[in-house]
Each structure stands twice: as structure tokens, then as C-alpha cells.
Coordinates of C-alpha atoms in Angstrom, one line a residue:
X26 CA 0.0 0.0 0.0
X27 CA 1.2 3.6 -0.4
X28 CA 3.2 4.7 2.7
X29 CA 3.1 8.2 4.2
X30 CA 4.1 7.3 7.7
X31 CA 5.5 4.3 9.6
X32 CA 4.5 0.8 8.6
X33 CA 1.3 -0.4 10.2
X34 CA 3.1 -2.8 12.5
X35 CA 5.2 0.1 14.0
X36 CA 2.1 2.3 14.2
X37 CA 0.3 -0.2 16.4
X38 CA 3.2 0.0 18.9
X39 CA 4.0 3.7 18.6
X40 CA 3.7 5.7 21.9
X41 CA 4.5 9.2 20.7
X42 CA 7.6 11.5 21.3
X43 CA 6.1 14.8 22.5
X44 CA 7.0 15.1 26.2
X45 CA 4.4 14.9 28.9
X46 CA 4.9 17.7 31.5
X47 CA 5.7 16.5 35.0
X48 CA 2.7 18.3 36.5
X49 CA 0.3 17.3 33.7
X50 CA -2.2 15.6 36.0
X51 CA -2.2 18.5 38.4
X52 CA -2.6 20.9 35.5
X53 CA -5.8 19.3 34.3
X54 CA -7.2 18.6 37.8
X55 CA -6.8 22.4 38.4
X56 CA -8.5 23.1 35.2
X57 CA -11.4 20.9 35.9
X58 CA -11.8 22.4 39.4
X59 CA -11.8 25.9 37.7
X60 CA -14.5 25.0 35.1
X61 CA -16.6 23.2 37.7
X62 CA -16.6 26.4 39.8
X63 CA -18.1 28.5 36.9
X64 CA -21.8 28.9 36.9
X65 CA -22.8 28.1 33.3
X66 CA -25.8 30.5 33.4
X67 CA -27.4 28.6 30.5
X68 CA -29.8 30.5 28.2
X69 CA -31.9 29.1 25.4
X70 CA -33.1 31.1 22.5
X71 CA -35.6 29.6 20.0
X72 CA -34.0 29.6 16.6
X73 CA -35.7 31.2 13.6
X74 CA -35.5 27.9 11.8
X75 CA -38.5 25.6 10.9
X76 CA -37.7 21.9 10.8
X77 CA -40.7 19.5 10.9
X78 CA -40.9 17.6 14.2
X79 CA -37.7 19.2 15.5
X80 CA -37.1 21.8 18.2
X81 CA -34.1 24.1 17.4
X82 CA -32.4 26.4 19.9
X83 CA -29.4 28.6 20.3
X84 CA -27.8 27.7 23.6
X85 CA -25.3 29.9 25.4
X86 CA -23.3 29.1 28.5
X87 CA -20.4 30.6 30.5
X88 CA -17.1 28.8 30.7
X89 CA -13.5 29.6 31.8
X90 CA -12.0 33.1 31.5
X91 CA -15.6 34.5 31.5
X92 CA -16.2 33.4 27.9
X93 CA -19.7 32.9 26.6
X94 CA -19.9 29.7 24.5
X95 CA -22.5 29.1 21.9
X96 CA -24.0 25.7 20.8
X97 CA -26.9 24.5 18.7
X98 CA -29.4 22.4 20.7
X99 CA -31.6 20.3 18.6
X100 CA -34.0 17.6 19.7
X101 CA -37.2 15.8 18.5
X102 CA -40.4 17.6 19.3
X103 CA -41.3 15.1 22.0
X104 CA -41.4 15.1 25.8
X105 CA -39.4 11.8 26.0
X106 CA -36.1 11.6 27.9
X107 CA -33.4 11.3 25.2
X108 CA -29.8 10.2 24.8
X109 CA -27.6 13.1 23.7
X110 CA -24.7 13.4 21.2
X111 CA -22.1 16.1 21.6
X112 CA -20.7 17.3 18.3
X113 CA -17.5 19.1 17.7
X114 CA -16.5 20.9 14.5
X115 CA -13.3 21.1 12.5
X116 CA -10.5 23.7 12.8
X117 CA -11.6 27.2 12.0
X118 CA -15.2 26.2 11.4
X119 CA -18.4 26.4 13.3
X120 CA -21.5 24.4 14.1
X121 CA -23.0 24.7 10.7
X122 CA -26.7 24.5 10.0
X123 CA -29.5 23.2 12.2
X124 CA -30.6 20.8 9.4
X125 CA -27.2 19.1 9.5
X126 CA -28.2 17.5 12.8
X127 CA -31.6 16.2 11.6
X128 CA -30.2 12.7 10.8
X129 CA -29.3 12.3 14.5
X130 CA -32.6 13.6 15.6
X131 CA -34.4 11.2 13.4
X132 CA -32.5 8.4 15.2
X133 CA -34.0 9.6 18.5
X134 CA -31.1 11.7 19.8
X135 CA -30.9 15.2 21.2
X136 CA -27.8 17.0 19.8
X137 CA -25.6 19.7 21.3
X138 CA -23.1 21.1 18.8
X139 CA -20.5 23.5 20.3
X140 CA -18.8 26.5 18.6
X141 CA -15.2 26.7 19.5
X142 CA -14.3 30.0 21.1
X143 CA -12.8 32.6 18.7
X144 CA -13.3 30.6 15.6
X145 CA -16.1 31.1 13.0
X146 CA -19.0 30.7 15.2
X147 CA -20.7 32.7 18.0
X148 CA -18.5 31.7 20.9
X149 CA -16.3 34.3 22.5
X150 CA -12.5 34.3 23.0
X151 CA -12.2 37.1 25.5
X152 CA -9.1 35.9 27.4
X153 CA -6.2 38.5 27.2
X154 CA -2.9 36.8 26.6
X155 CA 0.7 38.0 26.2
X156 CA 2.7 37.4 23.0
X157 CA 1.6 36.4 19.6
X158 CA -2.1 35.9 18.8
X159 CA -1.6 35.8 15.0
X160 CA -2.0 32.8 12.8
X161 CA -2.1 29.4 14.4
X162 CA -4.3 29.0 17.5
X163 CA -2.1 26.3 18.9
X164 CA 0.3 29.0 20.0
X165 CA -2.2 31.5 21.3
X166 CA -1.2 32.1 24.9
X167 CA 2.1 30.2 24.5
X168 CA 4.2 33.3 25.4
X169 CA 2.1 34.0 28.5
X170 CA 4.0 32.8 31.6
X171 CA 0.8 31.2 32.9
X172 CA 0.1 27.9 31.0
X173 CA -3.5 28.2 32.0
X174 CA -3.8 30.9 29.3
X175 CA -3.1 28.4 26.4
X176 CA -6.0 28.8 24.0
X177 CA -6.7 25.1 23.6
X178 CA -6.6 24.5 27.4
X179 CA -9.7 26.6 27.6
X180 CA -11.4 25.1 24.6
X181 CA -10.7 21.6 26.1
X182 CA -12.4 22.8 29.3
X183 CA -15.3 24.1 27.3
X184 CA -16.1 20.5 26.3
X185 CA -16.3 19.6 30.0
X186 CA -18.6 22.5 30.7
X187 CA -20.8 21.4 27.7
X188 CA -21.2 18.0 29.5
X189 CA -22.3 19.8 32.7
X190 CA -24.8 21.8 30.6
X191 CA -26.2 18.7 28.8
X192 CA -26.7 17.0 32.2
X193 CA -28.7 20.0 33.4
X194 CA -31.2 20.1 30.5
X195 CA -34.6 18.7 31.1
X196 CA -35.5 15.7 28.9
X197 CA -31.9 14.5 28.6
X198 CA -30.8 11.0 29.6
X199 CA -27.5 11.9 31.2
X200 CA -26.6 8.3 31.4
X201 CA -26.4 8.0 27.6
X202 CA -24.1 10.7 26.4
X203 CA -21.9 10.3 23.3
X204 CA -19.2 12.5 21.6
X205 CA -18.3 12.8 17.9
X206 CA -16.3 14.9 15.5
X207 CA -13.5 15.0 12.9
X208 CA -10.1 16.6 12.8
X209 CA -10.2 19.3 15.5
X210 CA -13.6 17.9 16.3
X211 CA -12.0 14.5 16.6
X212 CA -9.4 15.9 19.1
X213 CA -12.2 17.5 21.2
X214 CA -14.1 14.2 21.1
X215 CA -11.1 12.5 22.7
X216 CA -10.7 15.3 25.2
X217 CA -14.3 15.4 26.2
X218 CA -14.3 11.6 26.8
X219 CA -11.1 12.0 28.8
X220 CA -12.1 15.0 30.9
X221 CA -15.5 13.5 31.6
X222 CA -14.8 9.8 31.7
X223 CA -17.8 8.9 33.8
X224 CA -20.2 10.7 31.5
X225 CA -19.2 9.9 27.9
X226 CA -20.2 6.4 27.3
X227 CA -19.1 6.2 23.6
X228 CA -16.8 8.4 21.6
X229 CA -16.2 8.4 17.8
X230 CA -13.3 10.5 16.7
X231 CA -12.3 10.8 13.1
X232 CA -8.6 11.6 12.3
X233 CA -8.0 13.7 15.4
X234 CA -5.9 16.9 15.4
X235 CA -3.7 18.2 18.3
X236 CA -1.5 15.2 19.0
X237 CA 2.2 14.5 19.2
X238 CA 3.4 17.9 18.0
X239 CA 7.1 17.0 18.0
X240 CA 6.3 14.1 15.6
X241 CA 4.5 16.5 13.3
X242 CA 7.7 18.7 13.3
X243 CA 10.0 15.8 12.6
X244 CA 7.8 14.7 9.6
X245 CA 8.1 18.3 8.2
X246 CA 4.3 18.5 8.2
X247 CA 4.1 21.7 10.3
X248 CA 1.9 23.2 7.6
X249 CA -1.9 23.7 7.1
X250 CA -3.6 23.2 10.5
X251 CA -0.2 22.6 12.1
X252 CA 1.1 25.9 10.6
X253 CA 4.9 26.1 10.6
X254 CA 4.6 29.7 11.8
X255 CA 3.6 28.3 15.1
X256 CA 7.2 26.9 15.6
X257 CA 9.2 29.5 13.7
X258 CA 10.0 32.0 16.6
X259 CA 11.1 29.1 18.8
X260 CA 14.0 27.5 17.0
X261 CA 16.8 26.9 19.4
X262 CA 14.5 26.4 22.3
X263 CA 12.5 23.5 21.1
X264 CA 12.7 21.5 24.3
X265 CA 10.7 24.2 26.0
X266 CA 8.2 24.3 23.1
X267 CA 7.4 20.6 23.2
X268 CA 7.2 20.5 27.0
X269 CA 4.6 23.4 27.1
X270 CA 2.7 22.0 24.2
X271 CA 2.5 18.8 26.1
X272 CA -0.2 20.3 28.3
X273 CA -2.6 20.4 25.2
X274 CA -1.5 17.2 23.6
X275 CA -4.4 14.8 23.4
X276 CA -2.2 11.7 23.6
X277 CA -1.5 12.5 27.3
X278 CA -5.2 12.7 28.1
X279 CA -6.3 9.6 26.2
X280 CA -5.5 7.2 29.0
X281 CA -8.2 8.7 31.1
X282 CA -11.0 7.6 28.8
X283 CA -13.5 5.0 30.2
X284 CA -16.1 4.9 27.5
X285 CA -16.0 2.8 24.4
X286 CA -14.2 4.3 21.4
X287 CA -14.5 3.9 17.7
X288 CA -11.6 5.6 15.9
X289 CA -11.5 6.3 12.2
X290 CA -8.1 6.9 10.6
X291 CA -6.7 7.4 7.1
X292 CA -3.2 6.2 6.4
X293 CA -2.5 8.8 3.7
X294 CA -3.5 11.7 6.0
X295 CA -0.8 14.4 5.7
X296 CA -2.7 16.9 7.8
X297 CA -3.1 14.8 11.0
X298 CA -0.4 12.1 10.4
X299 CA -1.3 8.5 11.4
X300 CA 1.5 8.2 13.9
X301 CA 0.3 11.2 15.8
X302 CA -3.1 9.5 16.1
X303 CA -1.8 6.1 17.1
X304 CA 0.2 7.9 19.8
X305 CA -3.1 8.7 21.4
X306 CA -5.1 5.6 20.4
X307 CA -2.5 3.3 21.8
X308 CA -2.8 4.9 25.2
X309 CA -6.5 4.2 25.5
X310 CA -7.2 1.4 28.0
X311 CA -10.9 1.2 27.5
X312 CA -12.7 -0.9 24.9
X313 CA -11.7 0.4 21.5
X314 CA -11.7 -0.3 17.8
X315 CA -10.1 1.4 14.8
X316 CA -11.3 1.5 11.2
X317 CA -8.3 2.1 8.9
X318 CA -8.7 3.6 5.4
X319 CA -5.6 2.6 3.5
X320 CA -5.9 4.8 0.5
X321 CA -7.6 8.0 1.9
X322 CA -6.2 11.2 3.4
X323 CA -7.7 14.0 5.4
X324 CA -11.0 13.9 3.5
X325 CA -14.5 12.5 3.6
X326 CA -14.2 8.8 4.4
X327 CA -16.6 6.4 2.7
X328 CA -19.4 5.1 5.0
X329 CA -17.9 6.9 8.0
X330 CA -21.3 8.3 9.0
X331 CA -23.0 4.9 8.8
X332 CA -20.2 3.3 10.9
X333 CA -20.6 6.0 13.6
X334 CA -24.4 5.7 13.6
X335 CA -24.2 1.9 13.9
X336 CA -21.7 2.3 16.7
X337 CA -23.9 4.7 18.7
X338 CA -27.1 2.7 18.0
X339 CA -25.8 -0.7 19.2

């Protein structure tokens, strides 16, 4: 088969090379304590969208650094208690259209789809940080001496706050909560399942982003989503770079997952290289399975939607 990365035998054993900070667990326990102390102040606004048999809402909630986060909340027009799917979008995108969630609603799910703060949706990124805020969001907050100001640290915590919000909504079966998304959304799916391991019963990430940064650099793939400008100012001090980025490296969170995982991966992915994904997947101790597309890259994967639906429905 065509080979972009390591042979599959080595991928199945690969454990990643980006360092894990010594205080990694304390860092995330502190973050969870912070977000759990924030009153989400949930508000619902009926959307000006007409979908037959479907209720559509704009949902807003508070999260860390006093940001207001937006989500679509979509559910069948019924009083029944429903399982819920948390959806996360790709890098630089947003939640899309309400109609996009109709397929899940037709399957009997409520859906909460979150806009990432400061991207193309309605969520705020109001946290002041020192240093560069241009180009790649991976580096937003990197020059700030406080690692709690890393942009993705707060996006990760937004996923945990979304879980709290979902549990508080009437008509939601909090015992049946799933997470799903691709690329950045795949990373946030992993993160959500890791930060809320007792709540997310199933997670279906597709070619996740934000993993094993040093490996991306060594493969000379620090382009596109892993924009090379995010490394450029730091040549000569790379050990410090990798260590700090380790706080927001999903491979170091993956071992916390308790729910069942279905992971979709494409071997010709030159945006989120397979080895960076295996670095995270190989650390998951919970029940898991991976579907490997041998001749596809970072693109629409055939039957991926049907596979995820079947996984959630069984």
C-alpha cells in the first residue's frame, strides 16, 4: 500500500515522542476544578428555523476566562427523555446549519453542537494573553507565563462544561451521552471523553488533530492546520516548546477515557499524520476499535457516517 508514515506494524506500537509535563495531571485537575466552579448560566433562544418535528435552539453558557460559549441544541419535538450526542467541528469552522443534525434527531437523539471559542461561530475568545495571537491558535497564549492561558486549554475545558450543561437540561438522559467529531472535532471528542470519563459512554473521533506535536515537526508537516509559523519563533529552544505544548497534547489525556471508542483513521493523512493519532489511540485502555482507510487522506471517508451511527445505535 502507499506509505506516508510508519509501517502499520510500527504504528500499532508507537507511543509518541512529544514530552508529557511532569505536572500534567495537576494541571488538568486544576483546570477541571476551575471550570466546575463556573456557573454556566445557561440560556436558550428559540432559533428562527423551521424543521418539521424538531425543536431548534441557540444555547449559550459561561465557561473559563468568562467566555460565553454558543451551541446548537436540537431535539425531537417530544417530551421523552433522550440520549444526547455532543458534536465538535473542524478547525476554523463552526456548528453549521441546524438541518445538519436532523439525521441524528431522526435516530432519537438530542444534539448539542459546540462552537469553539474565537473561531467562525458565535463563541467568544475574550481571554487576554501575552505574546503572539496571530496565525495558528495552537500558539495562542504560549508566550504568556501562565500555562492556564493556552488557547486550547480553555477550549478543552469548554467540552467539560458542555457536558455539565447537557446533564442540566430537562429531557436529557445523562446516562447515555456520546461524543463525535472530525479533525479538531476528533481531538475534542477524545478530550471530552477524557475529561468527563464517567459521562461519555461512547466516543467516535475521526482523524483527530492536536496530538504529538514533535512528531509533526519531525515529519516536516508543520503546515496547514499545524502551521509552521507556530514553531518559527522558537527554533533553538525546542525542548521548552514541546514541553509546554504537552499540556494540550491529546495523547496525554487519552488514557483517562473509560467509554467505548470507535476511531477512524486514514493512512494517507498528511494533515493529522497517522503516527500522531496512534500515539493517542495506543494509550486508550478502555474498549476500543479502529477503522483504517488505507488509500484515503484527510477527507470525507466512505461510509464513515454509517459506521458511527451503527456504533452509537448498538
